[in-house]
Coordinates of N, CA and C in Angstrom, one line a residue:
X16 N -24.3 8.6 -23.7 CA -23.7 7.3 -23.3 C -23.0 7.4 -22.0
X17 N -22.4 8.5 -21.7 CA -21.5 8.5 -20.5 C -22.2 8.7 -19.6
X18 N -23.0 9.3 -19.4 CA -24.4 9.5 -18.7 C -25.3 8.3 -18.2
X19 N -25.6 7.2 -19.1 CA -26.0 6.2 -18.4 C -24.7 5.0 -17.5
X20 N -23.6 4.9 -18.5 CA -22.4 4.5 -17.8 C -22.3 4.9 -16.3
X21 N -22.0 6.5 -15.9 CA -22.3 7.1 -14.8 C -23.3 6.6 -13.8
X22 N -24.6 6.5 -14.4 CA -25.1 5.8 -13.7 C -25.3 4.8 -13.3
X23 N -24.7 3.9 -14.0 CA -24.7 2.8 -13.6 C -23.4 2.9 -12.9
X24 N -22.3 3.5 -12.7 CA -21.6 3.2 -11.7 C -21.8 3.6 -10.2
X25 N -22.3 4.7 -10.3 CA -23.2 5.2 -8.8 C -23.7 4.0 -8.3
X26 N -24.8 3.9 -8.8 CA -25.7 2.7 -8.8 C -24.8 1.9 -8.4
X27 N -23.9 1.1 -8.7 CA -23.2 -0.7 -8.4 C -22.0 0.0 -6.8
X28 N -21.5 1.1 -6.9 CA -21.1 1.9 -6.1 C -21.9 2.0 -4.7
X29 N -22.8 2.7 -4.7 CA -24.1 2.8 -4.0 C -24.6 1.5 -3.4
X30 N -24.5 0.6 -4.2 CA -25.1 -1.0 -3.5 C -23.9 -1.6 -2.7
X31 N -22.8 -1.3 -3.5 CA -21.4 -1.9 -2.5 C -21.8 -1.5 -1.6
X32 N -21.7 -0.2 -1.2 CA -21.3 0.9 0.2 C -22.6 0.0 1.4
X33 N -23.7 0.1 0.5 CA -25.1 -0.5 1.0 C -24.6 -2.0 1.6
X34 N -24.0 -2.7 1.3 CA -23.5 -4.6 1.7 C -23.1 -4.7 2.2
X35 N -21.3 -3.7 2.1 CA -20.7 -3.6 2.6 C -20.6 -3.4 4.3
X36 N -21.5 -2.2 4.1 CA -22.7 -1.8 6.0 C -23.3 -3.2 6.4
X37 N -24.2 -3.7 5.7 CA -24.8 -4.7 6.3 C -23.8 -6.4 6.7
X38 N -22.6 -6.3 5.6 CA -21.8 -7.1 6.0 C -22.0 -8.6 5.8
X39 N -22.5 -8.5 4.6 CA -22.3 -9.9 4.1 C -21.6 -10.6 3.4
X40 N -20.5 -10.8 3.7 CA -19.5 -11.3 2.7 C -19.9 -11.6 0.9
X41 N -20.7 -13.1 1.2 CA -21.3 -13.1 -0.1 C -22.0 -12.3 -1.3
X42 N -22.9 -11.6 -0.3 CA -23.4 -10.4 -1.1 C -22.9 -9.4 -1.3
X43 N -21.9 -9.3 -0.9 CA -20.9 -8.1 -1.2 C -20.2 -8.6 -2.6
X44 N -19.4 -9.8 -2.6 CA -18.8 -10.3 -3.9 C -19.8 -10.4 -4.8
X45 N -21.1 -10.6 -4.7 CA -21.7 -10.7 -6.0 C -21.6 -9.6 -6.9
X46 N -21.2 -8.3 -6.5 CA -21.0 -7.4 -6.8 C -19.6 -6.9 -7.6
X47 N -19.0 -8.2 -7.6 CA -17.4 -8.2 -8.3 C -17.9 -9.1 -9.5
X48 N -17.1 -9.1 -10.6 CA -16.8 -9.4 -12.3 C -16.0 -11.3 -11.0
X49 N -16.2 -11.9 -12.4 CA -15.3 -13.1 -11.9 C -13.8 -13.2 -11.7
X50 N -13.4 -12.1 -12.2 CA -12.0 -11.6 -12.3 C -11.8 -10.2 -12.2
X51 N -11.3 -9.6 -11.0 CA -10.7 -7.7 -11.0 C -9.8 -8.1 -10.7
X52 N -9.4 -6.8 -11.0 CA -7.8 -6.1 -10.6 C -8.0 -5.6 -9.2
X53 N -7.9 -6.6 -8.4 CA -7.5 -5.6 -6.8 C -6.3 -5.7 -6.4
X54 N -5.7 -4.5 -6.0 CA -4.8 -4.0 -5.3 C -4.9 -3.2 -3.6
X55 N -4.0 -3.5 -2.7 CA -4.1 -2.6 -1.6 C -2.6 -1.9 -1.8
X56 N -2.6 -0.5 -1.0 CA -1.6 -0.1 -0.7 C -1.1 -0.4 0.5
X57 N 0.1 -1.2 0.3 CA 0.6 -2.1 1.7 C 1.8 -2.4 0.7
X58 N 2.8 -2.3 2.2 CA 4.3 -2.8 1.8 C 4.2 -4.0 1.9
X59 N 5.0 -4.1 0.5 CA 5.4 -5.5 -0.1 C 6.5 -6.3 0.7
X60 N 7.1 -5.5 2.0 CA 7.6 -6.9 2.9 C 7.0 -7.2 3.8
X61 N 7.1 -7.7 5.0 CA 6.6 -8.5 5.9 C 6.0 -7.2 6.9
X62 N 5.9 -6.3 6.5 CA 5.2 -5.1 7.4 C 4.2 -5.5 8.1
X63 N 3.8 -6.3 9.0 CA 2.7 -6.8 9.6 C 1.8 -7.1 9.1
X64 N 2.2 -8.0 7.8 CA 1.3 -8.9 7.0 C 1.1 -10.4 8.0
X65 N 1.4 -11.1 9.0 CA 1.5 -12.1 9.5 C -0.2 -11.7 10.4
X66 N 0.1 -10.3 10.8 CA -1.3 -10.1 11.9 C -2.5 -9.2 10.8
X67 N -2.1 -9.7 9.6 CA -3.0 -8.4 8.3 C -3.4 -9.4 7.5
X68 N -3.9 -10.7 7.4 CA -4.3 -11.4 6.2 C -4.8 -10.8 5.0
X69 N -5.8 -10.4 5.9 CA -6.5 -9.7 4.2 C -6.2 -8.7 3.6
X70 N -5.1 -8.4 4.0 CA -4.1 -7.1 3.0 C -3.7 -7.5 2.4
X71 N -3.6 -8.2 1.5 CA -3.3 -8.7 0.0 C -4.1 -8.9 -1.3
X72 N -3.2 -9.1 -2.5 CA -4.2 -9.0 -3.6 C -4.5 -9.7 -3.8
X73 N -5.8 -9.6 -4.4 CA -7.2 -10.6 -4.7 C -7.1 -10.4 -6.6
X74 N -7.8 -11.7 -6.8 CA -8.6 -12.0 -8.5 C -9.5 -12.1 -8.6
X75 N -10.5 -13.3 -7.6 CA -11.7 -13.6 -8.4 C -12.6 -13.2 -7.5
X76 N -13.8 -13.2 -8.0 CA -15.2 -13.1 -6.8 C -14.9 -14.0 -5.1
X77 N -14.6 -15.0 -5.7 CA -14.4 -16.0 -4.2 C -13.4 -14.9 -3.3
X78 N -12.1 -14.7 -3.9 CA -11.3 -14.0 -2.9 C -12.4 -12.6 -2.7
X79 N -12.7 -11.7 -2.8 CA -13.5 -10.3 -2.4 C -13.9 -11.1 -1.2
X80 N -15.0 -12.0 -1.2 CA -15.8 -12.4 -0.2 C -14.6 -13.1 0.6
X81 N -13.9 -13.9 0.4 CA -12.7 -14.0 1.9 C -12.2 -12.9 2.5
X82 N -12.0 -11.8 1.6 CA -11.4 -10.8 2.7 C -12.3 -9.9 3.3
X83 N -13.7 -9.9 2.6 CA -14.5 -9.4 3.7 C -14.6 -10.1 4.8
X84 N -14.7 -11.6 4.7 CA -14.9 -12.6 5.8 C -13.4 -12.1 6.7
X85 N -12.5 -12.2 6.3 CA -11.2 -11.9 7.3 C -10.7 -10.6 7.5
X86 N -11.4 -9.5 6.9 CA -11.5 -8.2 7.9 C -12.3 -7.9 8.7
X87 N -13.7 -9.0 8.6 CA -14.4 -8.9 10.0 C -14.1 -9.7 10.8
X88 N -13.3 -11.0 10.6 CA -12.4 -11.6 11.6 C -11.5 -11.2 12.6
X89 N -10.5 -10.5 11.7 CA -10.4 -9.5 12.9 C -10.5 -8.2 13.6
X90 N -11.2 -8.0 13.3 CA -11.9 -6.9 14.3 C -12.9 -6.7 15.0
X91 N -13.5 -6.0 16.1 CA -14.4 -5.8 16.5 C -15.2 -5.1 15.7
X92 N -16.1 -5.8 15.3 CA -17.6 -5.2 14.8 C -18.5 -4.0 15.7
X93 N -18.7 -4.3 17.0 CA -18.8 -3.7 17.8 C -18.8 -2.3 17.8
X94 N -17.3 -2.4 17.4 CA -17.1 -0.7 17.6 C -16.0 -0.4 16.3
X95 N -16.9 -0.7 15.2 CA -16.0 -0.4 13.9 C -17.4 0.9 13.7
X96 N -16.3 1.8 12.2 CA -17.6 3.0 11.9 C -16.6 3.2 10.4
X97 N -17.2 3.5 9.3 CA -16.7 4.3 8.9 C -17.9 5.7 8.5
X98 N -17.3 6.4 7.7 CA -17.3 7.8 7.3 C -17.4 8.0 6.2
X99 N -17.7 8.1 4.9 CA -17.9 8.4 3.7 C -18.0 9.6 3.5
X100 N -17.2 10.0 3.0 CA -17.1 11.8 2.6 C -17.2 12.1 1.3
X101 N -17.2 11.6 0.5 CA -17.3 11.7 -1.2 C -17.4 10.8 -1.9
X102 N -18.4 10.4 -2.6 CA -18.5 9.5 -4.2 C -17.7 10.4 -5.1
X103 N -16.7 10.4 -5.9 CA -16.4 11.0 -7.4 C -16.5 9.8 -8.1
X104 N -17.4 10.0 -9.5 CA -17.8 9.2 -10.6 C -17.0 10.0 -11.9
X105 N -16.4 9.1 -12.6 CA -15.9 9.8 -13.6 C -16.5 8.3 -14.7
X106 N -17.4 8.8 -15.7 CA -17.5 7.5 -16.7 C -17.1 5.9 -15.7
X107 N -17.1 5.2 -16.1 CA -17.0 3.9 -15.4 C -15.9 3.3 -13.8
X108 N -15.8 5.1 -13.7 CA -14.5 5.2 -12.7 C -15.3 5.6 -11.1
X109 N -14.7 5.0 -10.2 CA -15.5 6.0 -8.9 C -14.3 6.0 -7.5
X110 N -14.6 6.9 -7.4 CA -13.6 7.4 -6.3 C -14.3 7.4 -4.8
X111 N -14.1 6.5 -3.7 CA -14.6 7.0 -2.7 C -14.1 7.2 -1.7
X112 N -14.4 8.0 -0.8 CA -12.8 9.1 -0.3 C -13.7 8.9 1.3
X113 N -12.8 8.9 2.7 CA -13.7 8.3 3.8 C -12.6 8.1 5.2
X114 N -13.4 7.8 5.8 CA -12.0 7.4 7.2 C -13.1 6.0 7.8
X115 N -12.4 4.9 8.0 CA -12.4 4.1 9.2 C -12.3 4.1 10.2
X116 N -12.5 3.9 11.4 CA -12.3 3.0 12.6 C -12.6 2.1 12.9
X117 N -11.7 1.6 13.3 CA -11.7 0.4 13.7 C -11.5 -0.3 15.1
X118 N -11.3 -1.7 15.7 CA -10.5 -1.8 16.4 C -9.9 -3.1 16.2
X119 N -8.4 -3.7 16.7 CA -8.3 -5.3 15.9 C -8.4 -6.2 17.2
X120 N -8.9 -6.9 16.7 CA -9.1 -8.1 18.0 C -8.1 -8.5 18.6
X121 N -7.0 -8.8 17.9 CA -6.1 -9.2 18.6 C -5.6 -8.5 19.6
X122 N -5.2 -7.4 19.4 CA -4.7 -6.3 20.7 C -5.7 -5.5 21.0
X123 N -6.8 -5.4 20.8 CA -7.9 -4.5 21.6 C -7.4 -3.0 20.7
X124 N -6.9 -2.4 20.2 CA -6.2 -1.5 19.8 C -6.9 -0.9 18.9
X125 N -8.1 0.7 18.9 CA -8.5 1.0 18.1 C -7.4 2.0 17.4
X126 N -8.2 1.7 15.9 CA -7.2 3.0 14.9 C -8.4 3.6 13.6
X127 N -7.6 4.4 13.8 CA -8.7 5.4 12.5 C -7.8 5.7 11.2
X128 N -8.3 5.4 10.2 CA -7.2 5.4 8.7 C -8.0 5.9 7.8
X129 N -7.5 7.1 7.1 CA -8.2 7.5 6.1 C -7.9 6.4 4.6
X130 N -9.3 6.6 3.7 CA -8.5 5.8 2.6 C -9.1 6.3 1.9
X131 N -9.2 6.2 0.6 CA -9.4 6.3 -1.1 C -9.7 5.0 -1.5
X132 N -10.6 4.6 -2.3 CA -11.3 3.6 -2.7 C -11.3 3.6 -4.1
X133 N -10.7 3.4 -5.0 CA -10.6 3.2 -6.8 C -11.2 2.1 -7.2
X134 N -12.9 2.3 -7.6 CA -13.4 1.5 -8.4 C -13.9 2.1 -9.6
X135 N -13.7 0.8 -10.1 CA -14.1 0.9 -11.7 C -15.4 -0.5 -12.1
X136 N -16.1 -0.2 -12.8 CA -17.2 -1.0 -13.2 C -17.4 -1.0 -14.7
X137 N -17.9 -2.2 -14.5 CA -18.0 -3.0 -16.0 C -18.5 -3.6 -16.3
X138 N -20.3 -3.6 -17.2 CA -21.4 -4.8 -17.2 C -22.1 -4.4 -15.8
X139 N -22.1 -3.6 -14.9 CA -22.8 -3.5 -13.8 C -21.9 -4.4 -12.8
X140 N -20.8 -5.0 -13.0 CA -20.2 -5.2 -11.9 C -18.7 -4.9 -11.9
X141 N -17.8 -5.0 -10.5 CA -16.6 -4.1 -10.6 C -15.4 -5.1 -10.5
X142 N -14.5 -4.5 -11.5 CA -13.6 -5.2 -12.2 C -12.2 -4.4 -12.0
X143 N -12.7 -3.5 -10.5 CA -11.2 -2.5 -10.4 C -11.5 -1.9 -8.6
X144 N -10.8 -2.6 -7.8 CA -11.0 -2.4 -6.5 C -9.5 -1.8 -6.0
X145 N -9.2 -1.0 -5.9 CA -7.7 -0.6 -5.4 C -7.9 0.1 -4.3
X146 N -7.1 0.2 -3.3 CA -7.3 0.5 -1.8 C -6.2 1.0 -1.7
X147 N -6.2 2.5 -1.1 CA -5.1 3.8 -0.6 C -5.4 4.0 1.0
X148 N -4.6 3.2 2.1 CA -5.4 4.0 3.0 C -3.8 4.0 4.0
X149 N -4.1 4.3 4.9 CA -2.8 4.5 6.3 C -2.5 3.0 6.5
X150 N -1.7 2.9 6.2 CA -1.3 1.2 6.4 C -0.2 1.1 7.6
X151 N 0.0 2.6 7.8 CA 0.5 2.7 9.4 C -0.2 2.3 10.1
X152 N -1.1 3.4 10.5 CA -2.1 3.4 11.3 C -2.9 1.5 11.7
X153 N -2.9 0.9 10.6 CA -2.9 -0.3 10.7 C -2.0 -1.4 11.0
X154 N -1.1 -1.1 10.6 CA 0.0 -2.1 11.5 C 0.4 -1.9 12.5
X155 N 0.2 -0.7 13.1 CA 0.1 -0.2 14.4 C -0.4 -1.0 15.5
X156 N -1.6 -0.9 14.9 CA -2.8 -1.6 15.9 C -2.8 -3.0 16.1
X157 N -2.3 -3.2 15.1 CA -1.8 -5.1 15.3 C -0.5 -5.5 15.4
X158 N 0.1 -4.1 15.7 CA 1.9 -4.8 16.0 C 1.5 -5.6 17.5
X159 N 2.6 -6.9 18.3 CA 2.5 -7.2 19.1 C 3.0 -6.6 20.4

């Protein structure tokens, strides 16, 4: 049993990472439960949340697809990359471990942020998105 679980979280894992590249908002959310648990690691005061929209927590499929929409809002596409350094799958758990770059539109200001990626899947879609990454490194780039 854990064995097919596994696989199927690779699998729904694997297609994210795959959407995510090509960057389609919508088709990225189809890939969320109608309701997860997402979390980012971001200070809960005004830490450059005014120039960070989409650093906040999300519930349903609709929000996933707004924040993809408003993390490619602001940034240059152009010259964003990331890096993927590890899938870890544990039973319905997946860990994806990686560095960004980016740069934010508003100030021209490229940054590179390592993060951690905690998803969990459920029914073939994911119902646990938590984000660990440099939230310096990112308010950095968009301080004014």
């Amino acid at each position: 049993m854990t064995a097919t679980i596994e696989t199927t979280t690779r699998a729904v894992i694997a297609e994210l990472l795959e959407r995510i590249g090509q960057g389609d908002p919508d088709r990225i959310a189809e890939l969320y439960a109608d309701h997860a648990d997402w979390k980012l690691d971001w200070p809960e005061d005004e830490h450059g949340r005014a120039a960070t929209p989409w650093i906040r927590h999300r519930v349903t499929r609709a929000d996933a697809a707004a924040h993809y929409r408003e993390l490619a809002a602001h940034h240059v596409a152009e010259r964003a990359a990331t890096r993927i350094e590890r899938v870890l799958v544990d039973g319905a758990d997946a860990v994806v471990l990686g560095e960004i770059r980016q740069t934010a539109r508003a100030t021209c200001r490229p940054y590179r942020a390592r993060f951690a990626l905690h998803l969990t899947v459920a029914d073939g879609l994911i119902v646990r998105h938590h984000v660990y990454e440099d939230s310096l490194a990112v308010a950095r780039a968009f301080a004014p």
